[in-house]
Amino acid sequence: MKLEGKIVDFLGDSITEGVGVKDCENNRYDNRIKSWCNLKATYNYGVSGTRIAHQRKPSEKPRYDLCFCGRAYDLYPEADLIVVYGGINDYIHGDAPFGEIGDTTPQTFCGGVEFLMSLLEELYPNAQKVFMTPARMQHGTMNDELPSQREMKYSDAKAVIEYVKIIEQTGKKHNIPVLNLYERLPINPNIIEHKEKYTVDGLHFNDEGHKILAEALINFIENEV
């Protein structure tokens, strides 16, 4: 899919909102893509702390509970492409059960991914959809190879790779291309040199990290979508 001249919606969390970027106008990944690919327009729907699945217990900050499934209704309706980048907050502090393939409501992570993909197809049938999975992370005491130990986590919490697999599997069901950033983004904050060069905290990318993210997404869309 060639991006030049296209209108693109970006639905995401703090990374899409630009946390960690010094110059969002020029260096946040969506704005880099807009400039590099001569997009007609972009609409950023990044909200920090938000998850794909619903939260069972209200968060300390109500803004965190503006889940992807609810916000999907508010995207720019004439977009040619909808990019969805989420799941890492479901892993870190989402208190919904992980669930299983076959769930259809946002009460579980698996159901939330299914619901969101189905909803986007229903609401925006003419737009191409692309999902990005969580990338590698090392944030505070958290390592992406282990389940989050946050106190609100449900008992079936998984390592990040399991959240990645659900997004990929559900994407295949809906024929929605999925960019596996966990495997394909050349940034691994578990490597100290990567953490210092491309992130501000092992989770949020800095300006240079957003450059790498933008390059990966452009390459995926223009060569594989």
PDB file of C-alpha atoms in Angstrom:
ATOM      1  CA  MET A   1       0.000   0.000   0.000  1.00  0.00           C
ATOM      2  CA  LYS A   2       1.483   3.326  -1.047  1.00  0.00           C
ATOM      3  CA  LEU A   3       1.122   5.987   1.622  1.00  0.00           C
ATOM      4  CA  GLU A   4       1.537   9.163  -0.402  1.00  0.00           C
ATOM      5  CA  GLY A   5      -1.604  11.280  -0.342  1.00  0.00           C
ATOM      6  CA  LYS A   6      -3.397   9.075   2.177  1.00  0.00           C
ATOM      7  CA  ILE A   7      -5.362  10.074   5.289  1.00  0.00           C
ATOM      8  CA  VAL A   8      -4.332   8.047   8.344  1.00  0.00           C
ATOM      9  CA  ASP A   9      -5.852   7.611  11.825  1.00  0.00           C
ATOM     10  CA  PHE A  10      -3.484   6.548  14.623  1.00  0.00           C
ATOM     11  CA  LEU A  11      -5.203   4.927  17.621  1.00  0.00           C
ATOM     12  CA  GLY A  12      -2.871   4.254  20.524  1.00  0.00           C
ATOM     13  CA  ASP A  13      -1.597   4.912  24.025  1.00  0.00           C
ATOM     14  CA  SER A  14       1.242   7.020  25.469  1.00  0.00           C
ATOM     15  CA  ILE A  15       3.721   6.113  22.721  1.00  0.00           C
ATOM     16  CA  THR A  16       1.294   7.350  20.059  1.00  0.00           C
ATOM     17  CA  GLU A  17       0.535  10.408  22.195  1.00  0.00           C
ATOM     18  CA  GLY A  18       4.256  11.147  22.201  1.00  0.00           C
ATOM     19  CA  VAL A  19       5.381  10.628  25.792  1.00  0.00           C
ATOM     20  CA  GLY A  20       9.173  10.724  25.800  1.00  0.00           C
ATOM     21  CA  VAL A  21       9.485  12.764  22.585  1.00  0.00           C
ATOM     22  CA  LYS A  22      11.036  16.216  22.842  1.00  0.00           C
ATOM     23  CA  ASP A  23       9.754  17.460  19.482  1.00  0.00           C
ATOM     24  CA  CYS A  24       6.381  15.797  18.834  1.00  0.00           C
ATOM     25  CA  GLU A  25       5.512  18.041  15.908  1.00  0.00           C
ATOM     26  CA  ASN A  26       8.469  16.803  13.908  1.00  0.00           C
ATOM     27  CA  ASN A  27       9.704  13.619  15.530  1.00  0.00           C
ATOM     28  CA  ARG A  28       6.708  11.646  16.841  1.00  0.00           C
ATOM     29  CA  TYR A  29       6.326   8.602  14.605  1.00  0.00           C
ATOM     30  CA  ASP A  30       3.017   9.615  13.006  1.00  0.00           C
ATOM     31  CA  ASN A  31       4.307  13.077  12.166  1.00  0.00           C
ATOM     32  CA  ARG A  32       7.531  11.668  10.735  1.00  0.00           C
ATOM     33  CA  ILE A  33       5.462   9.402   8.481  1.00  0.00           C
ATOM     34  CA  LYS A  34       3.257  12.314   7.435  1.00  0.00           C
ATOM     35  CA  SER A  35       6.312  14.326   6.397  1.00  0.00           C
ATOM     36  CA  TRP A  36       8.350  11.545   4.824  1.00  0.00           C
ATOM     37  CA  CYS A  37       5.460   9.996   2.887  1.00  0.00           C
ATOM     38  CA  ASN A  38       3.611  13.203   1.978  1.00  0.00           C
ATOM     39  CA  LEU A  39       0.381  12.117   3.635  1.00  0.00           C
ATOM     40  CA  LYS A  40      -2.694  14.243   3.014  1.00  0.00           C
ATOM     41  CA  ALA A  41      -3.628  14.284   6.711  1.00  0.00           C
ATOM     42  CA  THR A  42      -3.112  12.404   9.979  1.00  0.00           C
ATOM     43  CA  TYR A  43      -5.281  12.204  13.092  1.00  0.00           C
ATOM     44  CA  ASN A  44      -3.662  11.207  16.371  1.00  0.00           C
ATOM     45  CA  TYR A  45      -5.815   9.379  18.926  1.00  0.00           C
ATOM     46  CA  GLY A  46      -3.108   8.513  21.427  1.00  0.00           C
ATOM     47  CA  VAL A  47      -4.125   8.600  25.112  1.00  0.00           C
ATOM     48  CA  SER A  48      -1.580   7.737  27.788  1.00  0.00           C
ATOM     49  CA  GLY A  49      -2.271   4.782  30.039  1.00  0.00           C
ATOM     50  CA  THR A  50      -5.103   3.364  27.957  1.00  0.00           C
ATOM     51  CA  ARG A  51      -5.738  -0.296  27.272  1.00  0.00           C
ATOM     52  CA  ILE A  52      -7.530  -2.371  24.663  1.00  0.00           C
ATOM     53  CA  ALA A  53      -9.631  -4.260  27.236  1.00  0.00           C
ATOM     54  CA  HIS A  54     -11.977  -2.719  29.788  1.00  0.00           C
ATOM     55  CA  GLN A  55     -10.833  -2.192  33.355  1.00  0.00           C
ATOM     56  CA  ARG A  56     -12.715  -4.043  36.113  1.00  0.00           C
ATOM     57  CA  LYS A  57     -11.827  -1.519  38.828  1.00  0.00           C
ATOM     58  CA  PRO A  58     -11.675   2.192  37.894  1.00  0.00           C
ATOM     59  CA  SER A  59      -8.150   3.534  37.603  1.00  0.00           C
ATOM     60  CA  GLU A  60      -6.739   6.278  39.803  1.00  0.00           C
ATOM     61  CA  LYS A  61      -6.704   8.460  36.682  1.00  0.00           C
ATOM     62  CA  PRO A  62     -10.071   8.164  34.867  1.00  0.00           C
ATOM     63  CA  ARG A  63      -8.353   9.059  31.574  1.00  0.00           C
ATOM     64  CA  TYR A  64      -6.615   5.668  31.675  1.00  0.00           C
ATOM     65  CA  ASP A  65     -10.008   3.985  31.370  1.00  0.00           C
ATOM     66  CA  LEU A  66     -10.761   5.489  27.944  1.00  0.00           C
ATOM     67  CA  CYS A  67     -10.166   2.093  26.352  1.00  0.00           C
ATOM     68  CA  PHE A  68      -9.425   1.572  22.666  1.00  0.00           C
ATOM     69  CA  CYS A  69     -12.779  -0.123  22.083  1.00  0.00           C
ATOM     70  CA  GLY A  70     -14.715   2.934  23.251  1.00  0.00           C
ATOM     71  CA  ARG A  71     -12.534   5.449  21.439  1.00  0.00           C
ATOM     72  CA  ALA A  72     -12.770   3.523  18.158  1.00  0.00           C
ATOM     73  CA  TYR A  73     -16.164   5.164  17.567  1.00  0.00           C
ATOM     74  CA  ASP A  74     -14.559   8.602  17.359  1.00  0.00           C
ATOM     75  CA  LEU A  75     -11.968   8.132  14.609  1.00  0.00           C
ATOM     76  CA  TYR A  76     -11.946  10.305  11.511  1.00  0.00           C
ATOM     77  CA  PRO A  77     -14.418   8.422   9.314  1.00  0.00           C
ATOM     78  CA  GLU A  78     -12.878   9.182   5.924  1.00  0.00           C
ATOM     79  CA  ALA A  79      -9.423   7.798   6.694  1.00  0.00           C
ATOM     80  CA  ASP A  80      -7.797   5.556   4.108  1.00  0.00           C
ATOM     81  CA  LEU A  81      -5.805   3.743   6.785  1.00  0.00           C
ATOM     82  CA  ILE A  82      -6.280   3.080  10.508  1.00  0.00           C
ATOM     83  CA  VAL A  83      -3.178   2.175  12.496  1.00  0.00           C
ATOM     84  CA  VAL A  84      -3.746   0.662  15.955  1.00  0.00           C
ATOM     85  CA  TYR A  85      -0.824   0.393  18.373  1.00  0.00           C
ATOM     86  CA  GLY A  86      -1.627  -0.941  21.818  1.00  0.00           C
ATOM     87  CA  GLY A  87      -1.550  -3.791  24.294  1.00  0.00           C
ATOM     88  CA  ILE A  88       1.414  -2.854  26.445  1.00  0.00           C
ATOM     89  CA  ASN A  89      -0.771  -1.234  29.107  1.00  0.00           C
ATOM     90  CA  ASP A  90      -2.993  -4.321  29.145  1.00  0.00           C
ATOM     91  CA  TYR A  91       0.203  -6.177  30.028  1.00  0.00           C
ATOM     92  CA  ILE A  92       1.514  -3.656  32.589  1.00  0.00           C
ATOM     93  CA  HIS A  93      -1.523  -2.579  34.595  1.00  0.00           C
ATOM     94  CA  GLY A  94      -4.716  -3.778  32.935  1.00  0.00           C
ATOM     95  CA  ASP A  95      -6.784  -5.740  35.451  1.00  0.00           C
ATOM     96  CA  ALA A  96      -8.988  -7.535  32.916  1.00  0.00           C
ATOM     97  CA  PRO A  97      -8.372 -11.284  32.665  1.00  0.00           C
ATOM     98  CA  PHE A  98      -6.190 -12.358  29.742  1.00  0.00           C
ATOM     99  CA  GLY A  99      -8.970 -14.660  28.564  1.00  0.00           C
ATOM    100  CA  GLU A 100      -8.759 -16.957  25.574  1.00  0.00           C
ATOM    101  CA  ILE A 101      -9.338 -17.133  21.837  1.00  0.00           C
ATOM    102  CA  GLY A 102     -13.090 -17.195  21.327  1.00  0.00           C
ATOM    103  CA  ASP A 103     -13.844 -14.363  23.758  1.00  0.00           C
ATOM    104  CA  THR A 104     -15.839 -11.636  22.044  1.00  0.00           C
ATOM    105  CA  THR A 105     -16.234  -8.805  24.567  1.00  0.00           C
ATOM    106  CA  PRO A 106     -13.693  -6.328  25.990  1.00  0.00           C
ATOM    107  CA  GLN A 107     -14.020  -7.903  29.442  1.00  0.00           C
ATOM    108  CA  THR A 108     -10.849  -9.884  28.622  1.00  0.00           C
ATOM    109  CA  PHE A 109      -7.770  -8.960  26.628  1.00  0.00           C
ATOM    110  CA  CYS A 110      -8.447 -11.644  24.018  1.00  0.00           C
ATOM    111  CA  GLY A 111     -12.052 -10.510  23.728  1.00  0.00           C
ATOM    112  CA  GLY A 112     -11.004  -6.876  23.547  1.00  0.00           C
ATOM    113  CA  VAL A 113      -8.758  -7.492  20.556  1.00  0.00           C
ATOM    114  CA  GLU A 114     -11.525  -9.471  18.828  1.00  0.00           C
ATOM    115  CA  PHE A 115     -14.134  -6.801  19.616  1.00  0.00           C
ATOM    116  CA  LEU A 116     -11.903  -3.958  18.448  1.00  0.00           C
ATOM    117  CA  MET A 117     -11.015  -5.561  15.136  1.00  0.00           C
ATOM    118  CA  SER A 118     -14.649  -6.478  14.466  1.00  0.00           C
ATOM    119  CA  LEU A 119     -15.810  -2.987  15.393  1.00  0.00           C
ATOM    120  CA  LEU A 120     -13.303  -1.258  13.123  1.00  0.00           C
ATOM    121  CA  GLU A 121     -14.428  -3.447  10.232  1.00  0.00           C
ATOM    122  CA  GLU A 122     -18.042  -2.538  10.935  1.00  0.00           C
ATOM    123  CA  LEU A 123     -17.527   1.198  11.413  1.00  0.00           C
ATOM    124  CA  TYR A 124     -14.900   1.828   8.734  1.00  0.00           C
ATOM    125  CA  PRO A 125     -15.362  -0.827   6.021  1.00  0.00           C
ATOM    126  CA  ASN A 126     -13.477   1.162   3.384  1.00  0.00           C
ATOM    127  CA  ALA A 127     -10.357   1.822   5.448  1.00  0.00           C
ATOM    128  CA  GLN A 128      -7.338  -0.450   5.493  1.00  0.00           C
ATOM    129  CA  LYS A 129      -6.509  -1.510   9.057  1.00  0.00           C
ATOM    130  CA  VAL A 130      -3.041  -2.249  10.422  1.00  0.00           C
ATOM    131  CA  PHE A 131      -2.207  -3.293  13.983  1.00  0.00           C
ATOM    132  CA  MET A 132       1.161  -3.061  15.711  1.00  0.00           C
ATOM    133  CA  THR A 133       1.964  -5.335  18.637  1.00  0.00           C
ATOM    134  CA  PRO A 134       3.780  -4.287  21.808  1.00  0.00           C
ATOM    135  CA  ALA A 135       7.539  -4.027  21.389  1.00  0.00           C
ATOM    136  CA  ARG A 136      10.245  -5.267  23.757  1.00  0.00           C
ATOM    137  CA  MET A 137      10.443  -3.380  27.061  1.00  0.00           C
ATOM    138  CA  GLN A 138      12.335  -3.184  30.346  1.00  0.00           C
ATOM    139  CA  HIS A 139      10.691  -0.683  32.647  1.00  0.00           C
ATOM    140  CA  GLY A 140      11.611  -0.313  36.305  1.00  0.00           C
ATOM    141  CA  THR A 141      11.539  -3.826  37.746  1.00  0.00           C
ATOM    142  CA  MET A 142       9.506  -5.195  34.830  1.00  0.00           C
ATOM    143  CA  ASN A 143      11.028  -7.450  32.202  1.00  0.00           C
ATOM    144  CA  ASP A 144       8.900  -8.281  29.158  1.00  0.00           C
ATOM    145  CA  GLU A 145       9.728 -11.988  29.472  1.00  0.00           C
ATOM    146  CA  LEU A 146       7.803 -12.256  32.758  1.00  0.00           C
ATOM    147  CA  PRO A 147       4.170 -11.475  33.684  1.00  0.00           C
ATOM    148  CA  SER A 148       3.613  -8.067  35.254  1.00  0.00           C
ATOM    149  CA  GLN A 149       3.612  -8.232  39.055  1.00  0.00           C
ATOM    150  CA  ARG A 150       1.469  -5.110  39.549  1.00  0.00           C
ATOM    151  CA  GLU A 151      -1.061  -5.631  42.355  1.00  0.00           C
ATOM    152  CA  MET A 152      -4.086  -5.083  40.121  1.00  0.00           C
ATOM    153  CA  LYS A 153      -3.131  -7.813  37.654  1.00  0.00           C
ATOM    154  CA  TYR A 154      -5.481 -10.758  37.234  1.00  0.00           C
ATOM    155  CA  SER A 155      -4.215 -14.220  38.077  1.00  0.00           C
ATOM    156  CA  ASP A 156      -3.835 -15.315  34.434  1.00  0.00           C
ATOM    157  CA  ALA A 157      -1.425 -12.482  33.507  1.00  0.00           C
ATOM    158  CA  LYS A 158       1.127 -13.429  30.842  1.00  0.00           C
ATOM    159  CA  ALA A 159       4.481 -12.308  29.494  1.00  0.00           C
ATOM    160  CA  VAL A 160       4.375  -9.713  26.686  1.00  0.00           C
ATOM    161  CA  ILE A 161       4.874 -12.292  23.933  1.00  0.00           C
ATOM    162  CA  GLU A 162       1.500 -13.876  24.748  1.00  0.00           C
ATOM    163  CA  TYR A 163      -0.261 -10.541  24.196  1.00  0.00           C
ATOM    164  CA  VAL A 164       1.622 -10.257  20.905  1.00  0.00           C
ATOM    165  CA  LYS A 165       0.451 -13.708  19.800  1.00  0.00           C
ATOM    166  CA  ILE A 166      -3.208 -12.870  20.441  1.00  0.00           C
ATOM    167  CA  ILE A 167      -3.024  -9.738  18.303  1.00  0.00           C
ATOM    168  CA  GLU A 168      -1.337 -11.704  15.521  1.00  0.00           C
ATOM    169  CA  GLN A 169      -3.780 -14.611  15.659  1.00  0.00           C
ATOM    170  CA  THR A 170      -6.833 -12.355  15.729  1.00  0.00           C
ATOM    171  CA  GLY A 171      -5.406 -10.291  12.879  1.00  0.00           C
ATOM    172  CA  LYS A 172      -5.122 -13.422  10.751  1.00  0.00           C
ATOM    173  CA  LYS A 173      -8.770 -14.246  11.471  1.00  0.00           C
ATOM    174  CA  HIS A 174      -9.877 -10.803  10.294  1.00  0.00           C
ATOM    175  CA  ASN A 175      -7.346 -10.511   7.477  1.00  0.00           C
ATOM    176  CA  ILE A 176      -5.826  -7.477   9.203  1.00  0.00           C
ATOM    177  CA  PRO A 177      -2.060  -7.082   8.728  1.00  0.00           C
ATOM    178  CA  VAL A 178      -0.123  -7.083  12.010  1.00  0.00           C
ATOM    179  CA  LEU A 179       3.388  -5.685  12.431  1.00  0.00           C
ATOM    180  CA  ASN A 180       5.076  -7.737  15.158  1.00  0.00           C
ATOM    181  CA  LEU A 181       7.259  -5.095  16.807  1.00  0.00           C
ATOM    182  CA  TYR A 182       8.347  -7.549  19.499  1.00  0.00           C
ATOM    183  CA  GLU A 183      10.297  -9.463  16.858  1.00  0.00           C
ATOM    184  CA  ARG A 184      10.846  -6.940  14.081  1.00  0.00           C
ATOM    185  CA  LEU A 185      11.600  -3.597  15.750  1.00  0.00           C
ATOM    186  CA  PRO A 186      15.397  -3.415  16.148  1.00  0.00           C
ATOM    187  CA  ILE A 187      15.115  -1.956  19.651  1.00  0.00           C
ATOM    188  CA  ASN A 188      15.425  -4.116  22.769  1.00  0.00           C
ATOM    189  CA  PRO A 189      15.553  -2.088  26.002  1.00  0.00           C
ATOM    190  CA  ASN A 190      16.771  -5.187  27.839  1.00  0.00           C
ATOM    191  CA  ILE A 191      20.075  -4.298  26.151  1.00  0.00           C
ATOM    192  CA  ILE A 192      21.368  -1.296  28.084  1.00  0.00           C
ATOM    193  CA  GLU A 193      22.809   0.389  24.983  1.00  0.00           C
ATOM    194  CA  HIS A 194      19.402   0.205  23.256  1.00  0.00           C
ATOM    195  CA  LYS A 195      17.592   1.464  26.344  1.00  0.00           C
ATOM    196  CA  GLU A 196      19.825   4.517  26.627  1.00  0.00           C
ATOM    197  CA  LYS A 197      19.918   5.327  22.898  1.00  0.00           C
ATOM    198  CA  TYR A 198      16.287   4.808  21.891  1.00  0.00           C
ATOM    199  CA  THR A 199      14.101   5.193  25.004  1.00  0.00           C
ATOM    200  CA  VAL A 200      13.622   7.484  27.968  1.00  0.00           C
ATOM    201  CA  ASP A 201      12.702   4.742  30.426  1.00  0.00           C
ATOM    202  CA  GLY A 202      12.823   1.367  28.707  1.00  0.00           C
ATOM    203  CA  LEU A 203       9.191   1.682  27.637  1.00  0.00           C
ATOM    204  CA  HIS A 204       8.648   5.036  25.915  1.00  0.00           C
ATOM    205  CA  PHE A 205      10.730   5.772  22.844  1.00  0.00           C
ATOM    206  CA  ASN A 206      12.675   9.012  22.543  1.00  0.00           C
ATOM    207  CA  ASP A 207      12.953  11.025  19.314  1.00  0.00           C
ATOM    208  CA  GLU A 208      15.486   8.593  17.850  1.00  0.00           C
ATOM    209  CA  GLY A 209      13.341   5.616  18.844  1.00  0.00           C
ATOM    210  CA  HIS A 210      10.330   7.139  17.080  1.00  0.00           C
ATOM    211  CA  LYS A 211      12.467   7.482  13.954  1.00  0.00           C
ATOM    212  CA  ILE A 212      13.169   3.729  14.024  1.00  0.00           C
ATOM    213  CA  LEU A 213       9.481   2.996  14.717  1.00  0.00           C
ATOM    214  CA  ALA A 214       8.362   5.198  11.812  1.00  0.00           C
ATOM    215  CA  GLU A 215      10.803   3.494   9.442  1.00  0.00           C
ATOM    216  CA  ALA A 216       9.580   0.046  10.482  1.00  0.00           C
ATOM    217  CA  LEU A 217       5.916   0.967  10.003  1.00  0.00           C
ATOM    218  CA  ILE A 218       6.480   2.591   6.611  1.00  0.00           C
ATOM    219  CA  ASN A 219       8.425  -0.416   5.389  1.00  0.00           C
ATOM    220  CA  PHE A 220       5.702  -2.791   6.581  1.00  0.00           C
ATOM    221  CA  ILE A 221       2.800  -0.847   5.062  1.00  0.00           C
ATOM    222  CA  GLU A 222       4.420  -0.089   1.728  1.00  0.00           C
ATOM    223  CA  ASN A 223       5.864  -3.573   1.204  1.00  0.00           C
ATOM    224  CA  GLU A 224       3.537  -5.982   3.006  1.00  0.00           C
ATOM    225  CA  VAL A 225       0.060  -4.416   3.157  1.00  0.00           C
TER     226      VAL A 225
END
